Every structure is written in C-alpha cells, then in structure tokens.
C-alpha cells in the first residue's frame, strides 16, 4: 500500500482539465500546480497521469486521517443511505451525538455546527457580540485580534484577519476590529478597552502566516487580561484543533480554557464542517432565531465528523502527533546541521511544522520536493509548511527527510 506504482502517463486528461478550469473557473488561485489528484489512500495521492505523491500538506491540515480513511468512507456511505439532509428545525441524531462528543472531550458546554472555518469564526464573533448585548452592554462590540493572524475569508473574518493583503481590496472593512502584535502583552493591554472590547480572538499557532506558536506567558496573561476587562477569549482552533499540535485542542498546552473556540479542517477529515463551542453562560446568549444556517449540522456532515473525532480519539492520534512531531523536528535539526545556513529555524507544535529557510528559496524547495513526489506548502519566500495527516508513518517521515536533504543540496 505504501509503495508508489509506475504507470503510463496520460497528459491529455490533465490538459483538458486545465483548459476547462482556465475557461470556466474564477481565477482566485492563479496558476495552480500542474497536477490533478484522482485518487488518495492514506498518505498517497495519485494524479491523472498515475504518478504518486506523499501528501505532507493534508489539504492544508484537513486530512487528519489521510485520504479515504475507511472510517470516513463508511460513515459517508452508511449515513447517505439513511438521510443526507434535513432542516435543523427538526432533531438530528448525528448532530446531537457530535455535540455530545465534542463537549465531553473539551472545556465547552455547548456547540453550534457550521459548514466551514470562516463560518465557525463568524458564529463565534456573533456570539461574543450578542453575549454583551444581552447583558445590556451593546457598546462592548470591539474585537482585538493579532497581526499576521488568519481567521477566514468572509467580510467579518477578513476584518479579523490581521494581514493587509487579505483586507486591501475589501475596504471599507467591517468595523470594530483592532490588531496587536502576537506575543506582546503590553500591546494587547494597550489595545483593550474595558468599556468597548467585546472579545480577543487568537490562534495558538499562527498557521497561514508561517507557523508561529504563541508564547505560554503571553497567552496566560492574555487570558487574565480578558477577565480583568470583561472581554471574552476566543481561540481559533480551526487549524490547531483535533490532535494536530499533539493535544486534542491546542489550548490544553497552555493551561487556559477559552470562553469560545472554533473548529473546522480535521473535524470532518475532508468533509466540510466547522463548529463554534462555548461555555454555558456564553452559549446561552444565542436565543431562538439569533443564528442559523440551512446546511450546517446536517446528518451527513455530522455523522462523518463523529467518525473523524472518534477515530482521532480511539487511535490516540493527538499523542501520536506529539511523538511524531518531535521526531520530525529532531531529524530536521540534523538536516539543518548538515546544510549550514540553509535552515534558519524549525518551529511548531506536534505535526504543525514550519521550516524557516536561510535563503528565499521556499518555492524552489517545494517544487523540488514535488518533482520527487512529496507535497508540502510554502509561505512567502522562505517558509515551508509541513502538515501531514496524523496517521503519517515514521518510515514516510524518513522518506520526506531524505528528499528534503537532496533538495537542500540543490539550492
Ligand atoms: N482560521 C484558521 C486558523 C485557518 O487556518 C483557516 C483556514 O485556513 C480559517 C480560519 C478559515 O477556514 P475556512 O477556509 O474553512 O473558512
């Protein structure tokens, strides 16, 4: 299963797909990598030409269980044969079971299911606002988030995202968002206003901007500052959640419990679903008609998410991610020693790994790895992102490291 197959290339299929894409699909992705994956199993992806790749990017931290994991395939098949969609105006068994599963394994008391990460963050932002509104403090309606954060692509989550490149074309932005540098508690203190701040929203490892973990003393002080200012702490666990960092939820590393946290990505192991979770007092602010979504929480998505979360828990994947992540980073440090000056820093938590190169050659290294059949991500000129499925095997990590060693020798 792990060995790559050799097959006859069929370029015509890929050319036809590229031509259709260029003609009919809105061009928000520019020139995509010239590959179309047709099949996936575990870490292995097979393209339309039959070439196989080890996926160390996992659909940007989505495919926690690898590709086509039997638990996910079976959940989709068996739930689809029963019922796919019905409105949340009626009771939905998989929705109730998923809520129970998430609550029993987290610091939250209640769950609201969404269709994506951005929608989970929208739900969290709305919940924080309505929480203060219902306490007769509607003036507490401002948010503080971090520079270089990423919270999604809807208008409110673009305003929450502290990166100019995502905001520029969409001005005027949704108002009420301030940004402060991560890991600078003085700056956070200055940004907070007891009369106006509704919530602080943070990632515990900033993923999209290049894998920057939060400092323990910073997040603990931020937690205290929120309490002092009667502001809620929202933790965006969309990328870090469900085992990726070596704990089921990244907040467990830091000895804090957020008032609200959000999930998506690994929640459905490839099936679109997100969630906003909150402690009881906060969750109670959402009353009848205060929020909703046609598709969110449908039986199919929730049954798949139950299978995903149960597999992550039953197979001990958070602990595995911790151990494999440590192994990965230790070995990367060895590769770094060999290629003096080519790796500046290896950082991250669990299997959320960032490699900062000493040269602006991240895209070159990513492409060399791709040519040798390994998929990783890059950020800007000098950062590589490695986000393999949590089921990655040590032997597969070794193969990637050997290809990485070869790629560094070529730059
Ligand atoms: N928050 C974080 C931390 C993310 O990494 C992402 C996506 O990369 C999002 C929010 C947005 O999630 P989605 O793309 O599912 O809307």
Coordinates of C-alpha atoms and ligand atoms in Angstrom, one line a residue:
X1 CA 0.0 0.0 0.0
X2 CA 2.9 2.3 0.8
X3 CA 4.9 1.7 -2.4
X4 CA 4.4 4.0 -5.3
X5 CA 3.2 2.4 -8.6
X6 CA 4.7 3.1 -12.0
X7 CA 2.1 3.7 -14.8
X8 CA 1.7 5.1 -18.3
X9 CA 1.2 8.9 -18.3
X10 CA -1.9 10.3 -19.9
X11 CA -1.2 14.1 -20.3
X12 CA -4.4 14.7 -22.3
X13 CA -6.6 14.3 -19.3
X14 CA -4.7 17.0 -17.3
X15 CA -4.6 19.3 -20.3
X16 CA -8.4 19.1 -20.7
X17 CA -9.0 19.8 -17.0
X18 CA -6.6 22.8 -17.1
X19 CA -8.3 24.2 -20.2
X20 CA -11.8 23.9 -18.6
X21 CA -10.5 25.4 -15.4
X22 CA -9.0 28.4 -17.2
X23 CA -12.1 29.0 -19.2
X24 CA -14.8 28.5 -16.5
X25 CA -13.4 28.9 -13.0
X26 CA -12.9 32.2 -11.3
X27 CA -9.2 32.8 -11.2
X28 CA -8.5 33.3 -7.4
X29 CA -5.7 30.6 -7.4
X30 CA -3.6 32.0 -10.3
X31 CA -1.5 29.3 -12.0
X32 CA -2.2 26.3 -9.9
X33 CA 0.4 23.5 -9.6
X34 CA 0.0 21.4 -12.8
X35 CA -1.4 18.3 -11.2
X36 CA -4.9 16.9 -10.6
X37 CA -5.3 14.2 -8.0
X38 CA -7.7 11.5 -8.9
X39 CA -7.2 9.0 -6.0
X40 CA -6.0 9.0 -2.5
X41 CA -5.2 6.4 0.1
X42 CA -3.5 7.1 3.4
X43 CA -0.7 9.5 2.7
X44 CA -0.5 8.6 -1.0
X45 CA -2.2 10.7 -3.7
X46 CA -2.3 9.5 -7.3
X47 CA -2.6 12.0 -10.2
X48 CA -4.3 11.7 -13.6
X49 CA -1.1 10.6 -15.1
X50 CA -0.7 7.8 -12.5
X51 CA 2.2 9.5 -10.6
X52 CA 2.1 9.1 -6.8
X53 CA 2.9 11.6 -4.1
X54 CA 3.3 11.5 -0.4
X55 CA 1.0 14.2 1.0
X56 CA 2.7 16.2 3.7
X57 CA 0.3 19.1 3.4
X58 CA -3.0 17.2 4.0
X59 CA -5.3 19.6 2.1
X60 CA -4.0 22.4 4.4
X61 CA -4.3 20.4 7.7
X62 CA -7.7 19.0 6.8
X63 CA -6.9 15.3 6.0
X64 CA -6.0 14.3 9.6
X65 CA -6.8 10.7 8.8
X66 CA -5.1 10.7 5.4
X67 CA -7.1 10.1 2.2
X68 CA -10.2 7.9 2.0
X69 CA -9.8 6.5 5.6
X70 CA -12.2 3.6 5.9
X71 CA -13.9 5.2 8.9
X72 CA -14.8 8.3 6.9
X73 CA -15.8 6.4 3.7
X74 CA -18.0 4.0 5.7
X75 CA -19.6 6.9 7.6
X76 CA -20.4 8.7 4.4
X77 CA -21.8 5.6 2.8
X78 CA -23.9 4.4 5.7
X79 CA -25.3 7.9 6.6
X80 CA -26.0 8.7 2.9
X81 CA -28.1 5.6 2.7
X82 CA -30.2 6.7 5.7
X83 CA -30.6 10.5 5.3
X84 CA -28.4 13.2 3.9
X85 CA -30.1 16.5 4.8
X86 CA -33.0 17.7 6.8
X87 CA -33.5 21.1 8.4
X88 CA -32.3 21.9 11.9
X89 CA -35.9 22.7 12.6
X90 CA -36.1 19.0 13.5
X91 CA -34.0 17.0 15.9
X92 CA -30.9 15.4 14.1
X93 CA -29.3 12.3 15.8
X94 CA -25.8 12.7 14.4
X95 CA -25.8 16.4 15.3
X96 CA -26.7 15.7 18.9
X97 CA -24.1 12.9 19.0
X98 CA -21.4 15.1 17.6
X99 CA -22.2 17.9 20.1
X100 CA -22.0 15.4 23.0
X101 CA -18.7 14.0 21.7
X102 CA -17.1 17.4 21.4
X103 CA -18.4 18.7 24.8
X104 CA -17.4 15.5 26.6
X105 CA -13.8 15.9 25.3
X106 CA -13.4 19.7 25.7
X107 CA -13.8 22.6 28.1
X108 CA -17.0 23.7 26.3
X109 CA -20.6 23.0 27.3
X110 CA -22.4 23.8 24.0
X111 CA -21.8 23.5 20.3
X112 CA -23.0 25.2 17.2
X113 CA -22.2 23.4 13.9
X114 CA -21.2 25.3 10.8
X115 CA -20.2 24.5 7.2
X116 CA -16.6 25.9 7.3
X117 CA -13.9 27.5 9.4
X118 CA -14.8 31.1 8.4
X119 CA -18.5 30.4 9.3
X120 CA -17.4 28.9 12.7
X121 CA -15.5 32.2 13.4
X122 CA -18.5 34.2 12.2
X123 CA -20.6 32.3 14.7
X124 CA -18.0 32.9 17.5
X125 CA -17.9 36.7 16.7
X126 CA -21.6 37.0 16.7
X127 CA -21.9 35.0 19.9
X128 CA -19.4 37.3 21.6
X129 CA -21.3 40.4 20.5
X130 CA -24.7 39.1 21.5
X131 CA -23.3 38.0 24.9
X132 CA -22.5 41.6 25.8
X133 CA -25.7 42.9 24.1
X134 CA -27.9 40.7 26.2
X135 CA -26.0 41.8 29.3
X136 CA -27.2 45.3 28.3
X137 CA -23.7 46.3 27.2
X138 CA -24.1 46.8 23.4
X139 CA -21.2 49.3 23.5
X140 CA -18.8 46.4 24.2
X141 CA -18.6 45.5 20.5
X142 CA -15.0 45.7 19.5
X143 CA -12.6 42.9 18.9
X144 CA -8.8 42.6 19.3
X145 CA -7.0 40.1 17.1
X146 CA -3.3 39.6 16.2
X147 CA -1.3 40.9 13.3
X148 CA -0.4 38.1 10.9
X149 CA -3.4 36.1 12.1
X150 CA -5.8 34.3 9.7
X151 CA -9.4 33.8 10.5
X152 CA -11.2 33.3 7.2
X153 CA -12.4 35.0 4.0
X154 CA -15.9 36.3 4.9
X155 CA -16.2 40.0 5.3
X156 CA -16.1 39.9 9.2
X157 CA -13.3 37.3 9.3
X158 CA -11.3 39.3 6.7
X159 CA -11.6 42.2 9.1
X160 CA -10.5 40.0 12.0
X161 CA -7.5 38.7 9.9
X162 CA -4.6 41.0 10.7
X163 CA -3.0 40.9 7.3
X164 CA -3.2 43.8 4.8
X165 CA -3.0 41.6 1.8
X166 CA -6.4 40.0 2.6
X167 CA -8.0 43.3 3.6
X168 CA -6.9 45.8 0.9
X169 CA -9.5 45.1 -1.9
X170 CA -12.4 44.9 0.6
X171 CA -12.2 48.3 2.3
X172 CA -14.2 49.7 3.9
X173 CA -14.0 46.7 6.2
X174 CA -16.5 45.6 8.8
X175 CA -15.7 47.9 11.7
X176 CA -14.7 47.2 15.2
X177 CA -11.5 45.2 14.7
X178 CA -8.2 46.2 16.2
X179 CA -4.9 44.3 15.8
X180 CA -2.0 43.9 18.2
X181 CA 1.3 42.0 17.6
X182 CA 1.3 38.4 18.9
X183 CA 3.4 37.7 22.0
X184 CA 3.5 41.4 23.0
X185 CA 1.4 41.6 26.1
X186 CA 2.0 45.4 26.5
X187 CA 0.5 45.9 23.1
X188 CA -2.5 43.8 23.9
X189 CA -3.0 45.7 27.2
X190 CA -3.0 49.0 25.2
X191 CA -5.5 47.7 22.6
X192 CA -8.0 46.5 25.3
X193 CA -10.7 48.9 26.4
X194 CA -12.9 47.8 29.3
X195 CA -15.8 49.8 28.0
X196 CA -15.6 48.7 24.4
X197 CA -13.8 45.4 24.0
X198 CA -16.1 42.5 23.4
X199 CA -13.5 39.8 22.8
X200 CA -9.9 38.9 22.0
X201 CA -9.6 36.3 19.2
X202 CA -6.3 34.4 18.8
X203 CA -4.7 31.4 17.1
X204 CA -2.4 29.5 19.4
X205 CA -0.1 28.7 16.5
X206 CA -0.5 31.1 13.6
X207 CA -0.6 28.8 10.7
X208 CA -1.2 30.7 7.5
X209 CA 1.4 33.3 8.2
X210 CA 4.2 30.8 8.7
X211 CA 3.7 28.6 11.8
X212 CA 4.3 30.9 14.8
X213 CA 3.4 29.4 18.2
X214 CA 2.1 31.7 20.9
X215 CA 4.3 32.2 23.9
X216 CA 2.9 30.5 27.1
X217 CA 3.3 33.5 29.3
X218 CA 1.7 35.7 26.7
X219 CA -1.5 33.6 26.3
X220 CA -1.8 33.1 30.1
X221 CA -1.5 36.9 30.6
X222 CA -4.0 37.5 27.7
X223 CA -6.4 35.1 29.4
X224 CA -6.1 37.2 32.7
X225 CA -6.4 40.5 30.8
X226 CA -9.6 39.3 29.2
X227 CA -11.1 38.5 32.6
X228 CA -10.0 41.9 34.0
X229 CA -11.6 43.7 31.0
X230 CA -14.8 41.6 30.9
X231 CA -13.8 40.5 27.4
X232 CA -14.2 37.0 26.1
X233 CA -11.3 35.0 24.9
X234 CA -12.0 33.3 21.5
X235 CA -9.4 30.8 20.5
X236 CA -9.4 29.9 16.8
X237 CA -8.5 26.1 16.7
X238 CA -9.5 25.7 13.1
X239 CA -6.1 24.6 12.2
X240 CA -4.6 23.6 15.6
X241 CA -7.7 21.6 16.8
X242 CA -8.3 17.9 16.9
X243 CA -4.9 16.5 17.6
X244 CA -2.7 18.4 15.1
X245 CA -0.5 20.0 17.8
X246 CA -0.1 16.9 20.0
X247 CA -3.1 17.6 22.2
X248 CA -6.8 17.2 21.2
X249 CA -7.0 21.0 21.4
X250 CA -4.0 23.4 21.4
X251 CA -5.3 25.4 24.4
X252 CA -4.5 22.3 26.6
X253 CA -0.8 23.0 26.1
X254 CA -1.1 26.4 27.7
X255 CA -3.2 25.8 30.9
X256 CA -6.1 28.1 29.7
X257 CA -9.7 27.5 28.8
X258 CA -11.2 29.8 26.2
X259 CA -14.7 31.2 26.5
X260 CA -15.3 30.3 22.9
X261 CA -13.3 28.2 20.5
X262 CA -13.7 27.2 16.9
X263 CA -13.0 24.1 14.8
X264 CA -13.2 23.0 11.2
X265 CA -10.5 21.4 9.0
X266 CA -9.8 18.0 10.7
X267 CA -13.3 17.9 12.2
X268 CA -14.7 16.2 9.0
X269 CA -11.3 14.8 7.8
X270 CA -12.1 16.2 4.4
X271 CA -15.8 16.6 4.6
X272 CA -16.8 20.3 5.0
X273 CA -17.9 21.1 8.6
X274 CA -17.0 23.5 11.3
X275 CA -18.1 24.3 14.9
X276 CA -18.2 27.1 17.4
X277 CA -18.0 25.9 21.0
X278 CA -18.6 27.8 24.2
X279 CA -19.1 27.6 27.9
X280 CA -22.7 27.6 29.1
X281 CA -23.1 31.1 30.2
X282 CA -21.7 32.4 26.9
X283 CA -23.6 29.9 24.7
X284 CA -26.9 30.9 26.4
X285 CA -26.7 34.3 24.7
X286 CA -27.8 32.6 21.4
X287 CA -31.5 32.5 21.7
X288 CA -34.2 31.5 19.3
X289 CA -33.6 33.0 15.8
X290 CA -30.3 34.6 16.8
X291 CA -28.2 32.5 14.4
X292 CA -28.8 29.8 11.8
X293 CA -27.7 28.1 8.6
X294 CA -29.5 25.9 6.1
X295 CA -26.9 23.2 5.6
X296 CA -25.0 23.4 8.9
X297 CA -25.3 20.5 11.2
X298 CA -26.9 18.2 8.6
X299 CA -26.9 14.5 9.3
X300 CA -24.3 13.6 6.7
X301 CA -21.7 16.1 7.8
X302 CA -22.2 15.4 11.5
X303 CA -22.1 11.6 11.0
X304 CA -18.8 12.0 9.2
X305 CA -17.4 14.3 11.9
X306 CA -18.4 11.8 14.6
X307 CA -16.4 9.2 12.7
X308 CA -13.5 11.6 12.4
X309 CA -13.4 12.6 16.0
X310 CA -13.9 9.1 17.3
X311 CA -11.1 7.8 15.2
X312 CA -8.8 10.6 16.3
X313 CA -9.6 9.8 19.9
X314 CA -9.7 6.0 19.7
X315 CA -6.4 5.7 17.7
X316 CA -4.6 8.0 20.1
X317 CA -3.7 10.4 17.3
X318 CA -3.0 13.5 19.4
X319 CA -0.3 11.7 21.4
X320 CA 1.0 10.2 18.1
X321 CA 1.2 13.7 16.6
X322 CA 3.2 14.8 19.6
X323 CA 5.7 12.0 19.3
X324 CA 6.0 12.0 15.5
X325 CA 6.2 15.8 15.5
X326 CA 9.1 15.7 18.0
X327 CA 10.9 13.0 15.9
X328 CA 10.3 15.1 12.7
X329 CA 11.7 18.3 14.3
X330 CA 14.7 16.5 15.8
X331 CA 15.5 15.0 12.4
X332 CA 15.0 18.3 10.7
X333 CA 17.5 19.8 13.2
X334 CA 20.1 17.1 12.0
X335 CA 19.4 18.0 8.3
X336 CA 19.9 21.7 9.3
X337 CA 23.3 20.9 10.8
X338 CA 24.4 19.3 7.6
X339 CA 23.3 22.2 5.4
X340 CA 24.9 25.1 7.2
X341 CA 22.9 28.4 6.8
X342 CA 20.2 26.9 4.7
X343 CA 17.7 26.3 7.5
X344 CA 17.3 29.2 9.9
X345 CA 14.6 27.8 12.3
X346 CA 12.4 24.8 12.7
X347 CA 9.3 25.6 14.8
X348 CA 5.8 24.4 15.5
X349 CA 3.9 22.1 17.8
X350 CA 3.1 18.4 17.1
X351 CA 2.6 17.8 13.4
X352 CA 2.2 21.5 12.6
X353 CA 5.7 22.3 11.5
X354 CA 7.3 25.4 9.9
X355 CA 10.8 25.4 8.5
X356 CA 12.2 28.9 8.0
X357 CA 15.0 28.7 5.4
X358 CA 18.1 30.9 5.5
X359 CA 17.5 31.7 1.8
X360 CA 14.5 33.0 -0.1
X361 CA 14.0 29.6 -1.8
X362 CA 10.9 28.1 -0.2
X363 CA 9.1 27.8 -3.6
X364 CA 12.2 26.2 -5.2
X365 CA 12.4 23.6 -2.4
X366 CA 8.7 23.0 -2.5
X367 CA 8.9 22.4 -6.3
X368 CA 12.0 20.1 -6.0
X369 CA 10.1 18.1 -3.4
X370 CA 7.0 18.0 -5.6
X371 CA 9.2 16.6 -8.5
X372 CA 10.4 13.9 -6.2
X373 CA 6.8 13.0 -5.2
X374 CA 6.3 14.9 -1.9
X375 CA 3.8 17.6 -1.2
X376 CA 4.5 20.4 1.3
X377 CA 3.3 24.0 1.5
X378 CA 5.2 27.3 1.5
X379 CA 4.5 30.8 2.9
X380 CA 6.2 33.8 1.3
X381 CA 9.8 33.5 0.1
X382 CA 11.4 31.5 2.9
X383 CA 9.0 29.4 4.9
X384 CA 7.9 25.8 4.3
X385 CA 4.8 24.4 6.0
X386 CA 4.5 20.7 6.8
X387 CA 1.1 19.5 7.9
X388 CA 0.9 15.7 7.2
X389 CA -2.0 13.5 8.1
X390 CA -1.8 12.5 11.8
X391 CA -1.5 8.9 10.6
X392 CA 1.8 9.5 8.9
X393 CA 4.3 6.7 9.5
X394 CA 7.9 7.1 10.7
X395 CA 9.2 5.5 7.5
X396 CA 7.3 8.1 5.5
X397 CA 8.7 10.9 7.6
X398 CA 12.2 9.5 6.8
X399 CA 11.5 9.4 3.1
X400 CA 10.4 13.1 3.2
X401 CA 13.6 14.0 5.1
X402 CA 15.8 12.2 2.6
X403 CA 14.1 14.1 -0.3
X404 CA 14.4 17.3 1.7
X405 CA 18.1 16.7 2.3
X406 CA 18.5 16.2 -1.5
X407 CA 16.5 19.4 -2.3
X408 CA 18.6 21.5 0.1
X409 CA 21.8 20.2 -1.6
X410 CA 20.5 21.6 -4.9
X411 CA 19.8 25.2 -3.7
Ligands
LIG1 N1 -9.0 30.1 10.9 C1 -7.8 29.5 10.7 C2 -6.8 29.5 11.8 C3 -7.5 28.9 9.4 O1 -6.3 28.3 9.3 C4 -8.5 28.9 8.4 C5 -8.2 28.3 7.1 O2 -7.1 28.1 6.7 C6 -9.7 29.5 8.7 C7 -9.9 30.1 9.9 C8 -10.8 29.6 7.7 O3 -11.3 28.3 7.5 P1 -12.1 28.0 6.1 O4 -11.2 28.1 5.0 O5 -12.7 26.6 6.3 O6 -13.2 29.0 6.0

